[in-house]
XYZ file of C-alpha atoms in Angstrom:
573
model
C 26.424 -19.528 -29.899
C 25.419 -23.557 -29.136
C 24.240 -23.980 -32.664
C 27.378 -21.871 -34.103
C 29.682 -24.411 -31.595
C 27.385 -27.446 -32.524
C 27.502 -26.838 -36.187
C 31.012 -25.154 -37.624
C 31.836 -24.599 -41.131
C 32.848 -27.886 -43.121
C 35.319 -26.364 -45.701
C 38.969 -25.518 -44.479
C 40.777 -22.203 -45.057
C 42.100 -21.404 -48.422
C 42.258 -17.632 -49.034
C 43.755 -15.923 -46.321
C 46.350 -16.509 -43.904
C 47.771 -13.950 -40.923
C 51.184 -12.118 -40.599
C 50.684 -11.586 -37.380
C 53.175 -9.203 -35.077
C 52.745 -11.077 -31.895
C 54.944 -10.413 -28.329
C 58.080 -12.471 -29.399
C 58.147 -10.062 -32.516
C 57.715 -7.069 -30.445
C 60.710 -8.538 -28.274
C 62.827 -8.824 -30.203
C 62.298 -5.900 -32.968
C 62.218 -3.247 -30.242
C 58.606 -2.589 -29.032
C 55.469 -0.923 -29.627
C 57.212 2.063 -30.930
C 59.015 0.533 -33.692
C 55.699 -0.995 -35.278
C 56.122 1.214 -38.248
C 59.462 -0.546 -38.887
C 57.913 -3.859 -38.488
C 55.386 -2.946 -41.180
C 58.032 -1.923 -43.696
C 59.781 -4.608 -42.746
C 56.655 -7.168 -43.278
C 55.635 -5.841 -46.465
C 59.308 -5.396 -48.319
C 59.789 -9.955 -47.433
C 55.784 -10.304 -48.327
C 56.595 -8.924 -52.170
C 58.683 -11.255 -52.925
C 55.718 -14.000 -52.052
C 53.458 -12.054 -54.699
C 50.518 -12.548 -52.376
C 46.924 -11.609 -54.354
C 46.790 -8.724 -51.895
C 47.223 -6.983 -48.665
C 45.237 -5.696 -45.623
C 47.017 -3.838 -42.917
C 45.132 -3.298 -39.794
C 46.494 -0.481 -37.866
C 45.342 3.110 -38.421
C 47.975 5.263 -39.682
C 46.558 8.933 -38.889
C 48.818 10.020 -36.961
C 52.654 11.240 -37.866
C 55.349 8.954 -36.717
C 59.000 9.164 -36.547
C 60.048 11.020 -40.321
C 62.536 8.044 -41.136
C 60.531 5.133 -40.800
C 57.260 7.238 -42.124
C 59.039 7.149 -45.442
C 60.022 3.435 -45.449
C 56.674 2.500 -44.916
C 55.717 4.889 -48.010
C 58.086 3.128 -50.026
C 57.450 -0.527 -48.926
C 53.094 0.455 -49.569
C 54.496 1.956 -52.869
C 55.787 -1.397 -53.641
C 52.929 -3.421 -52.275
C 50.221 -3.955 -55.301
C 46.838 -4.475 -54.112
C 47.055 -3.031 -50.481
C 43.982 -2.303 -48.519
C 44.228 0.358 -45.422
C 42.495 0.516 -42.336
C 40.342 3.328 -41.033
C 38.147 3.689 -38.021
C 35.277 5.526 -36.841
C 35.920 7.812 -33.526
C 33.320 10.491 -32.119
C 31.625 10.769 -35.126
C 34.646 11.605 -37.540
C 36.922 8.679 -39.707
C 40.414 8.309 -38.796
C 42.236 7.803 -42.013
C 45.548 7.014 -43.218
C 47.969 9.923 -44.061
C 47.820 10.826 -47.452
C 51.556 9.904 -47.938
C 50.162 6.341 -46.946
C 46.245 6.251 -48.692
C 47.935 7.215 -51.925
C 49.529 3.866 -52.335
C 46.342 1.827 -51.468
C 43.438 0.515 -53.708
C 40.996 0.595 -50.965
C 40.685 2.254 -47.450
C 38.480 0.386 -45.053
C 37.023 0.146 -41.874
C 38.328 -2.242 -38.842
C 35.013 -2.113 -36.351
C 33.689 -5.233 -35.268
C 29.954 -5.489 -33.587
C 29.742 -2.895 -31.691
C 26.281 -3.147 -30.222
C 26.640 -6.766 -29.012
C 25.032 -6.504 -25.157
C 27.387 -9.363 -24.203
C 30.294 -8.701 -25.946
C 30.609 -11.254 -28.102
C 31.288 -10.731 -32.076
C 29.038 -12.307 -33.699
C 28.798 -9.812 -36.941
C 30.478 -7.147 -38.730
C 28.653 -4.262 -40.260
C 29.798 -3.960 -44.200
C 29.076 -0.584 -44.489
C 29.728 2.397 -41.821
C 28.529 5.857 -42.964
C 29.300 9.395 -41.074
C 28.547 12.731 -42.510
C 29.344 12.419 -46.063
C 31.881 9.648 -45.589
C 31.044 6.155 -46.392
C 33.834 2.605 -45.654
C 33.206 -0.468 -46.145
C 34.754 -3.152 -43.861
C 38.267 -4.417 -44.553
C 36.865 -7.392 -45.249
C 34.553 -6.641 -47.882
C 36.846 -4.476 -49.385
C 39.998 -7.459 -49.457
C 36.765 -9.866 -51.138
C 35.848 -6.913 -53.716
C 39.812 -6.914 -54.326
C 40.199 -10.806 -54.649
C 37.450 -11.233 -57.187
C 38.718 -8.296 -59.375
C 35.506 -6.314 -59.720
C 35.890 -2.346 -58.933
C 32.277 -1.835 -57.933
C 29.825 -3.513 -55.248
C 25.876 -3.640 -56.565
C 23.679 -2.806 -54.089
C 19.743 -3.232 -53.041
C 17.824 -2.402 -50.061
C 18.221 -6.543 -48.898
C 21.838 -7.727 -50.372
C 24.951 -6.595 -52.104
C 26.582 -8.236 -55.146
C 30.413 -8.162 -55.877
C 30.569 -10.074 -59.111
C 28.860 -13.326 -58.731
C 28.736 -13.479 -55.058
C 25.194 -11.823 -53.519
C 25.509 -11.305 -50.019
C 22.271 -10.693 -48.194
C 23.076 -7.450 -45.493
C 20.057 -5.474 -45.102
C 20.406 -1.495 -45.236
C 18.304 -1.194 -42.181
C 20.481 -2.882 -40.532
C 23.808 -1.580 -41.511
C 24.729 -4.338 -43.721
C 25.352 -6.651 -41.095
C 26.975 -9.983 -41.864
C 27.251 -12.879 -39.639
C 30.568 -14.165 -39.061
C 31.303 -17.906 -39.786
C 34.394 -18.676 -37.778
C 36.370 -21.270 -38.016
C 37.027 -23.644 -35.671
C 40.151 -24.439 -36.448
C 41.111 -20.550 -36.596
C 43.019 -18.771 -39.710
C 46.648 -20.190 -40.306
C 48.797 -17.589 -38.784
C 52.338 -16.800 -39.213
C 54.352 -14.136 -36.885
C 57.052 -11.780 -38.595
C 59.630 -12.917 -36.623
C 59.429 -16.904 -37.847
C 59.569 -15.197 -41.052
C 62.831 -13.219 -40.563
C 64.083 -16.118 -39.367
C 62.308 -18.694 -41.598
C 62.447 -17.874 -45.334
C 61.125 -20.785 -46.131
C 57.531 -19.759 -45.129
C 57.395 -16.801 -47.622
C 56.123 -19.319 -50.123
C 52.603 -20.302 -48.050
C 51.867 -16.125 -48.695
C 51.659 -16.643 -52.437
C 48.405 -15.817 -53.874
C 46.771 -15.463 -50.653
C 45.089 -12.496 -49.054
C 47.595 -11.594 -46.170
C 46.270 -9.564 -43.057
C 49.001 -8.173 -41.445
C 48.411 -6.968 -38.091
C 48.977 -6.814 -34.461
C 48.515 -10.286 -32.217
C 49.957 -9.068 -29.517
C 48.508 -9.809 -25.895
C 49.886 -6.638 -24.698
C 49.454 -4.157 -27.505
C 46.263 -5.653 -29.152
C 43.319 -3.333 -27.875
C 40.651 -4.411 -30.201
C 40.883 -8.044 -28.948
C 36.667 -9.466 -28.476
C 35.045 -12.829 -27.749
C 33.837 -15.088 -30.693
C 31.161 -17.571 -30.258
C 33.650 -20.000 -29.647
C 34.362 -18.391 -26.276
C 37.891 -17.661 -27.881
C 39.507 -14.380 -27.109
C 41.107 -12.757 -30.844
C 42.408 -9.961 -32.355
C 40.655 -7.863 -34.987
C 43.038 -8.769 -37.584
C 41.629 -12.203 -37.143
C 37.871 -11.116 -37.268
C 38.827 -9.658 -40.291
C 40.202 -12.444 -41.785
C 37.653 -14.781 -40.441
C 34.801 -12.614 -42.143
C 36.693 -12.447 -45.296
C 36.814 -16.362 -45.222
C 33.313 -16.455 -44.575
C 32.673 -13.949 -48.049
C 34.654 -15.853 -49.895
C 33.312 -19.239 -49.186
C 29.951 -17.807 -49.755
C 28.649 -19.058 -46.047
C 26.087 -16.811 -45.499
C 23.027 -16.296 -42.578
C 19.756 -15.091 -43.217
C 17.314 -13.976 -40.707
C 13.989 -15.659 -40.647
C 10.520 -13.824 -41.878
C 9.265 -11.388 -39.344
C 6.445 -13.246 -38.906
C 7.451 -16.941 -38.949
C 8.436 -16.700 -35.160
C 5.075 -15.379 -33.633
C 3.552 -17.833 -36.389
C 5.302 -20.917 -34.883
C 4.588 -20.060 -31.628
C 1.094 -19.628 -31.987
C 0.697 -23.376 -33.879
C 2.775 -24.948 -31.059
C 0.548 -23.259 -28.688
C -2.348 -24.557 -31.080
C -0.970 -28.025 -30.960
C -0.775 -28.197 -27.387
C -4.145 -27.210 -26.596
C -5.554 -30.181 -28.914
C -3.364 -32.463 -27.358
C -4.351 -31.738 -24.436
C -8.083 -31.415 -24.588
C -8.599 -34.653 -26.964
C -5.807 -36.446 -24.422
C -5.421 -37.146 -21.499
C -2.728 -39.507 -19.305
C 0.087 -41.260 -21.065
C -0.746 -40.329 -24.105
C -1.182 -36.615 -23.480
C 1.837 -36.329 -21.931
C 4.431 -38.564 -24.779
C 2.018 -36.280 -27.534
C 3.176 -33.206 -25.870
C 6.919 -34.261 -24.836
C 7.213 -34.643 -28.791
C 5.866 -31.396 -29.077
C 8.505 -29.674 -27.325
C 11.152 -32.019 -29.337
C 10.085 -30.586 -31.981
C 10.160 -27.061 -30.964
C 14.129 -27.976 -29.495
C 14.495 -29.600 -33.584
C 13.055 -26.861 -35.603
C 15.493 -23.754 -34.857
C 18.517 -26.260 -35.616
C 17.563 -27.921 -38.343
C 16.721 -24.253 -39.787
C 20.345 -23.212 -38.446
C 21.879 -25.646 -40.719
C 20.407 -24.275 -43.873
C 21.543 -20.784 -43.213
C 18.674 -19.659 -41.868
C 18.957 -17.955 -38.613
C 15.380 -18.791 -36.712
C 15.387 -17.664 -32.878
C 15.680 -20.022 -30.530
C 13.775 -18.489 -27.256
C 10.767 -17.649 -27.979
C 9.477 -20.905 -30.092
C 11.028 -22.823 -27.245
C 9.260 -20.559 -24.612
C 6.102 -20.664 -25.893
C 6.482 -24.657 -26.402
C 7.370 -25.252 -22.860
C 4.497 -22.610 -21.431
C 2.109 -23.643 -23.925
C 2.229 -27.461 -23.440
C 3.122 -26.561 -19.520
C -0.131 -25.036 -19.101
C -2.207 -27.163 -21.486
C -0.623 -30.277 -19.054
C -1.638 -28.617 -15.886
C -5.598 -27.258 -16.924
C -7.213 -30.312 -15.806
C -5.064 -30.324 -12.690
C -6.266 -26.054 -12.098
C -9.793 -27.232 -12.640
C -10.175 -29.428 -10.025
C -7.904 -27.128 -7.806
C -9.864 -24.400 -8.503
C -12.965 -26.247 -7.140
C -11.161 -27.191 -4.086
C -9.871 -23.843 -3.771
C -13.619 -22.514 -3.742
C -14.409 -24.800 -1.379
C -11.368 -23.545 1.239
C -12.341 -20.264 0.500
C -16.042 -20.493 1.483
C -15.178 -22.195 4.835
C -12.361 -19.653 5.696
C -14.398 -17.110 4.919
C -17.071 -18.921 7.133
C -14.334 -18.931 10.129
C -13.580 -15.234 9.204
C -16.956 -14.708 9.742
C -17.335 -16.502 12.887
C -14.221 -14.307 14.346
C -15.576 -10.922 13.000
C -18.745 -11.836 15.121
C -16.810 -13.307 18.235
C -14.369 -10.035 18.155
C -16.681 -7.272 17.740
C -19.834 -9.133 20.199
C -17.166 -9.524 23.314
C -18.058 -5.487 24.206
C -21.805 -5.884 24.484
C -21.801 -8.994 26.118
C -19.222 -7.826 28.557
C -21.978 -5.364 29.543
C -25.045 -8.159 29.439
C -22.580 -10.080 31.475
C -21.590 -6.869 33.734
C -25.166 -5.923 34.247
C -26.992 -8.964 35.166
C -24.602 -10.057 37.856
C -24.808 -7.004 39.538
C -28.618 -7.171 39.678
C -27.974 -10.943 40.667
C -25.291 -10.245 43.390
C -26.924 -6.777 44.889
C -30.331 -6.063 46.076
C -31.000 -3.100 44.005
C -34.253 -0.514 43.811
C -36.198 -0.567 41.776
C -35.197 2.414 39.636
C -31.945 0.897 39.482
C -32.845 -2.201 38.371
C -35.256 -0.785 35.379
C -31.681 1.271 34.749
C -29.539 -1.961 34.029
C -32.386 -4.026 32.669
C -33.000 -1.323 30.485
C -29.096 -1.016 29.329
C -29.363 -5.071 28.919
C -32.348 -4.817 26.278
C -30.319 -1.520 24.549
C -26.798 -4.233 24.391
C -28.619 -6.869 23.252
C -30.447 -5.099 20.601
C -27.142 -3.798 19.726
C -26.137 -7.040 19.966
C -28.589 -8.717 17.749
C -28.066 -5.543 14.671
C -24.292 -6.306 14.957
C -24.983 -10.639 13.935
C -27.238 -9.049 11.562
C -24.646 -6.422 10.390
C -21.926 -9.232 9.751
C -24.552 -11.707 8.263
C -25.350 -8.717 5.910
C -21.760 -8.586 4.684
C -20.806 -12.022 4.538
C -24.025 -12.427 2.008
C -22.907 -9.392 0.252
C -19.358 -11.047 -0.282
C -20.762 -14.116 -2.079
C -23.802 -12.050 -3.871
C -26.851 -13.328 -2.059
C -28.065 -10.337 -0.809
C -29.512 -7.324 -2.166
C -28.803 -3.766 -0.446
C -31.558 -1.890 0.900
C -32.516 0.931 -1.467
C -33.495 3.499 0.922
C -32.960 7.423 0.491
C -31.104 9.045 3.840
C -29.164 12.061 4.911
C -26.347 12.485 5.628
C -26.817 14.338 8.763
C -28.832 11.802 9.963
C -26.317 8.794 9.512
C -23.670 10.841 11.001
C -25.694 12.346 14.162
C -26.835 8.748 14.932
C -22.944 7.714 14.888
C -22.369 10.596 16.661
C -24.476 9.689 19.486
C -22.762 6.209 19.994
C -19.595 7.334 19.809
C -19.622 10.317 22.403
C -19.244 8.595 25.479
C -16.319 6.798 23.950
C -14.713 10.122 23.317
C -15.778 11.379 26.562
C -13.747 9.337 28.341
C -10.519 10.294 26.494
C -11.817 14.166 26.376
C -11.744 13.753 22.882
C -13.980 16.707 21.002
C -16.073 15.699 18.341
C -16.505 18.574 15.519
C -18.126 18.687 12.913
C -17.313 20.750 10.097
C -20.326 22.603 7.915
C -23.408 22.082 7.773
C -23.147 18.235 7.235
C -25.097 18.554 3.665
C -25.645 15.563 1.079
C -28.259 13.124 0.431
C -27.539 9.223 -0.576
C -29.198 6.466 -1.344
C -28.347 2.426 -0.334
C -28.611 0.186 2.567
C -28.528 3.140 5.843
C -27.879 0.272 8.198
C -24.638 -0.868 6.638
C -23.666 2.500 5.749
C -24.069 3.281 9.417
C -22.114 0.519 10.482
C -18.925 1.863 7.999
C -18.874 5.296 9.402
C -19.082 4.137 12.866
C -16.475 2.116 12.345
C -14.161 4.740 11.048
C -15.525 6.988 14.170
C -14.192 4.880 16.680
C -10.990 4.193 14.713
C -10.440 8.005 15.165
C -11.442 8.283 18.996
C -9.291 4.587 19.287
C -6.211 5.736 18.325
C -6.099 9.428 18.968
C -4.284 10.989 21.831
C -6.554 12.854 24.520
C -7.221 16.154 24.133
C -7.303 15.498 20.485
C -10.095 16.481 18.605
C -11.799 14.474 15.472
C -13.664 16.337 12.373
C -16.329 15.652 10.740
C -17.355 16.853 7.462
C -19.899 16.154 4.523
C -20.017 17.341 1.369
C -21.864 16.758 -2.440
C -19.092 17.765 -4.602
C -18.856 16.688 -8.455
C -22.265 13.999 -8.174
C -20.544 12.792 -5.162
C -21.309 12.517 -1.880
C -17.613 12.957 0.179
C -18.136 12.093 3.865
C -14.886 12.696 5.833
C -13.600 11.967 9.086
C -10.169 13.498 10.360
C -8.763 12.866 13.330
C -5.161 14.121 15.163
C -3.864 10.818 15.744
C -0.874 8.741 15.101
C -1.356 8.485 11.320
C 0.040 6.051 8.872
C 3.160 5.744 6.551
C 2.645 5.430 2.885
C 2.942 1.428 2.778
C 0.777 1.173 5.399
C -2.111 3.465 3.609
C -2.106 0.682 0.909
C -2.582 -2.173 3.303
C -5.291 -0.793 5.524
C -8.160 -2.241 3.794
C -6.979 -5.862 4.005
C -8.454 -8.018 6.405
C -6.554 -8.758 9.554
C -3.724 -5.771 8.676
C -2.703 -3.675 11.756
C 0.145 -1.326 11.538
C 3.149 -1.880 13.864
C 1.803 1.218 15.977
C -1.550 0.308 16.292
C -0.661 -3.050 18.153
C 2.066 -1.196 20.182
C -0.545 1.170 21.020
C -2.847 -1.546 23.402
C -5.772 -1.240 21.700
C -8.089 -4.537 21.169
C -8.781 -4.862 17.455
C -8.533 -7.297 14.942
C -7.437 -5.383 11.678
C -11.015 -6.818 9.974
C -13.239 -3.323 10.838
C -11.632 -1.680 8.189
C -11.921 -4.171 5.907
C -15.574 -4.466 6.480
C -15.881 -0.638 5.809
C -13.992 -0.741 2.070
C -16.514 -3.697 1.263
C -19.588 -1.684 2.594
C -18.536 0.902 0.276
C -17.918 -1.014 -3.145
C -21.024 -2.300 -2.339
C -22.688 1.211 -2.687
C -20.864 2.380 -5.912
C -18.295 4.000 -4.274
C -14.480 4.341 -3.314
C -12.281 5.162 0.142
C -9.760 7.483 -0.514
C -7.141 8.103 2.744
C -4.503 10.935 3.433
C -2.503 10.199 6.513
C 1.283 10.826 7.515
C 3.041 9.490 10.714
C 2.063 11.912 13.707
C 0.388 14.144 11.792
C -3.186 12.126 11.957
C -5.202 10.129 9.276
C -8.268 11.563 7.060
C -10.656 8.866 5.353
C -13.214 9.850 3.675
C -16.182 7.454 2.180
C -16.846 8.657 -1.657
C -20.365 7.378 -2.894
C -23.017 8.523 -5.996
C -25.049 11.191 -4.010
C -28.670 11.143 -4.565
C -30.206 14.183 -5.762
C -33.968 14.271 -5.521
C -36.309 15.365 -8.408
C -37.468 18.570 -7.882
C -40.920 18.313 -9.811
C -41.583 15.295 -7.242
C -40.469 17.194 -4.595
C -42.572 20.126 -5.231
C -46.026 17.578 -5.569
């Protein structure tokens, strides 16, 4: 619409020119209902003009009063070279009443664009087929008329009425773009001419369109590029003008747009990897000039080229191009911020999760400090200070393990364990947790599946999950669980009967430092990082968490990993 603004047609109007019944008419010739009288009255002053021909756009399907009805059939009777509207509704053509289609050389149809998404007209579509019934516009039809020839050529690009080849596409249902005129088509209303003789002579040998201009009674009335609001007498006229001054669009190739985009994008990458500063940046601010130059220079030889997506790609392209050096350097510094938060990370993972053991190293040796103990009770606590610190020491190890897993430097463990035996050990640290909250521990078969990996970090992850369950279930509760080869897989589940999560939350869990909204109303210590510690452990082995959980209704996660199944000839040996 800028370029159609920026660049309107040169020559002035010639051809046409617009009887137009407008709201002064209507005044004072007695309304909408006597627009059949205005008609008759319009085309018995216009035959005295000899005008080369006339359009009337109004549909005339439907019976009117019987007296005025047969004025208008005399005055179209009179009327050589009159063209009739018809328009399309649900799929069936409205047409003129045989008493009126009789008396014209051509019957067409008076609908604009009617697929614009904005609303704006832009282009008419010459040809409208339905069922067995085919119109072309009123425009094309008036043009046909004007240049005397009684049949338009076509071809599966263009159509030819006598010398004139207008390129409208049958895939596209003929579609012409309107040229309008900025200075509009020279209009005159019926009632100037009642009252102005004198004007009958500018209708001679022009192609009259004779319609409604009314604000009131106009329907059809859409925007033109211009941001003007007309009739659709006037679009008709306007897209006769532009047939008969032979102004004419055609769309670009199909593949010249993704071809220009991909040589700007071209050219910006070797300006911007040969260059660099000053000269980088004036090389690629004339690259997007020239992406801004192309689509209107192409505009003004007819050639409609699209404006977005060259532009688009010229302003990403050479964008991004500009900015690579800039992300290379970032990126480095980015690594570098990365590796020391994950180093802090680290640090608080250890800080969290060692405060419980040394709580009890700390609990244990003042009391055999501060009380003179036996000696049975001191080999008690000194022996519970050896088991923490033990537990201590395999827990640095633990998050040493993952943090070298993280960045690649360390290998897991290939080792060949059961299932049962990973879970019993758990098991047996978790118990007295659950004890105190008379939480039951169940588990659920016969515990059966073999797997192979790193047992100690595997351990850690379904601990982990253990005490999740016994943290934030309710006492009495119970937690399940339950292992299982199913498929090549090894499914290791724990359920538990506790607060549960809501969807959103189920596809946050696994990020480090998440805690859902109950968990840190509930006054449990945690850190939202033991999960995330568990997913990692179990990418690292091949495998996948998968969790089913619902607000009070309890949470279900279950570790799926490759399970190892051994070879039965070396078995047997």
């Amino acid at each position: 619409d800028f370029m159609f603004r920026l660049n309107p047609p040169a020559a002035a109007c010639t051809g046409s020119i617009l009887l137009t019944i407008d709201d002064a008419t209507l005044t004072e010739m007695g309304g909408v209902r006597s627009l059949r009288t205005m008609f008759a009255t319009a085309l018995e002053r216009l035959v005295a003009a000899n005008p080369k021909l006339v359009v009337l756009d109004s549909v005339l399907a439907d019976p009117g009063d019987p007296v005025e009805d047969a004025r208008l059939e005399r005055a179209f009777a009179n009327t050589p070279n009159l063209v009739l509207a018809t328009i399309l509704a649900d799929g069936h053509w409205e047409n003129p009443r045989p008493m009126f289609s009789r008396s014209a050389v051509a019957i067409g149809h008076a609908l604009a664009d009617q697929q614009s998404p904005d609303g704006v007209t832009r282009q008419i579509p010459l040809a409208i087929a339905s069922g067995r019934e085919r119109h072309w516009s009123l425009s094309l039809e008036a043009f046909r008329i004007s240049r005397g020839v009684k049949t338009i050529l076509e071809s599966p690009d263009d159509l030819q009425v006598g010398d004139t080849v207008i390129p409208a596409r049958y895939s596209s249902d003929r579609s012409m773009r309107i040229r309008y005129l900025r200075s509009g088509i020279p209009q005159i209303s019926l009632k100037d001419l009642l009252h102005k003789p004198e004007l009958l002579a500018r209708f001679h040998d022009r192609a009259v369109f004779l319609g409604i201009y009314s604000t009131t009674a106009a329907r059809d009335r859409v925007f033109t590029p211009f941001e003007e609001l007309i009739p659709g007498v006037e679009v008709n006229a306007e897209a006769f003008e532009t047939l008969n001054r032979g102004d004419f669009f055609v769309d670009a190739w199909n593949s010249a747009v993704p071809a220009f985009c991909l040589i700007i994008a071209v050219l910006a990458g070797v300006v911007f990897a040969y260059f660099s500063g000053y000269t980088a940046y004036l090389l690629g601010g004339l690259l997007l000039l020239l992406a801004h130059i192309v689509p209107f220079a192409l505009f003004r030889e007819r050639i409609v080229f699209p404006y977005f997506a060259p532009l688009s790609s010229a302003w990403l392209t050479a964008a991004g191009a500009a900015v690579y050096q800039h992300f290379v350097v970032r990126r480095e510094l980015r690594k570098s911020e990365d590796e020391r938060t994950r180093y802090r990370q680290a640090i608080h993972f250890v800080t969290h999760e060692m405060r419980t053991p040394l709580t009890s190293i700390q609990g244990s040796s003042e009391l055999i400090g501060r009380y003179n103990l036996n000696d049975d009770k001191r080999k008690q606590i000194a022996q519970m200070i050896n088991s923490e610190s033990k537990r201590l020491s395999r827990m640095i190890q633990t998050f040493l393990d993952v943090e070298r897993l993280s960045d690649g430097q360390m290998e897991l463990k290939n080792e060949v364990f059961e299932a049962r035996e990973l879970v019993q050990a758990c098991l047996d640290r978790v118990r007295p947790i659950a004890d105190r909250k008379s939480i039951a521990l169940r588990i659920d078969g016969l515990l059966a599946g073999t797997m192979r990996g790193d047992r100690e970090l595997m351990e850690y992850a379904v601990y982990n999950l253990l005490t999740n369950a016994v943290k934030y279930s309710s006492s009495g509760t119970e937690v399940a669980i339950a292992s299982r080869p199913i498929a090549g897989e090894l499914r290791l589940s724990i359920k538990d009967q506790g607060m549960g999560l809501e969807e959103h939350e189920v596809r946050k869990i696994f990020q480090r430092f998440y805690r859902t909204k109950r968990a840190e109303a509930s006054g449990e210590v945690g850190s939202g990082i033991g999960l995330s510690i568990v997913d990692q452990i179990v990418r690292h082995h091949a495998g996948r968490m998968e969790v089913v959980s619902a607000p009070q209704q309890g949470s279900c996660f279950t570790i799926i990993v490759p399970a190892f199944v051994r070879d039965e000839r070396t078995a047997s040996v």
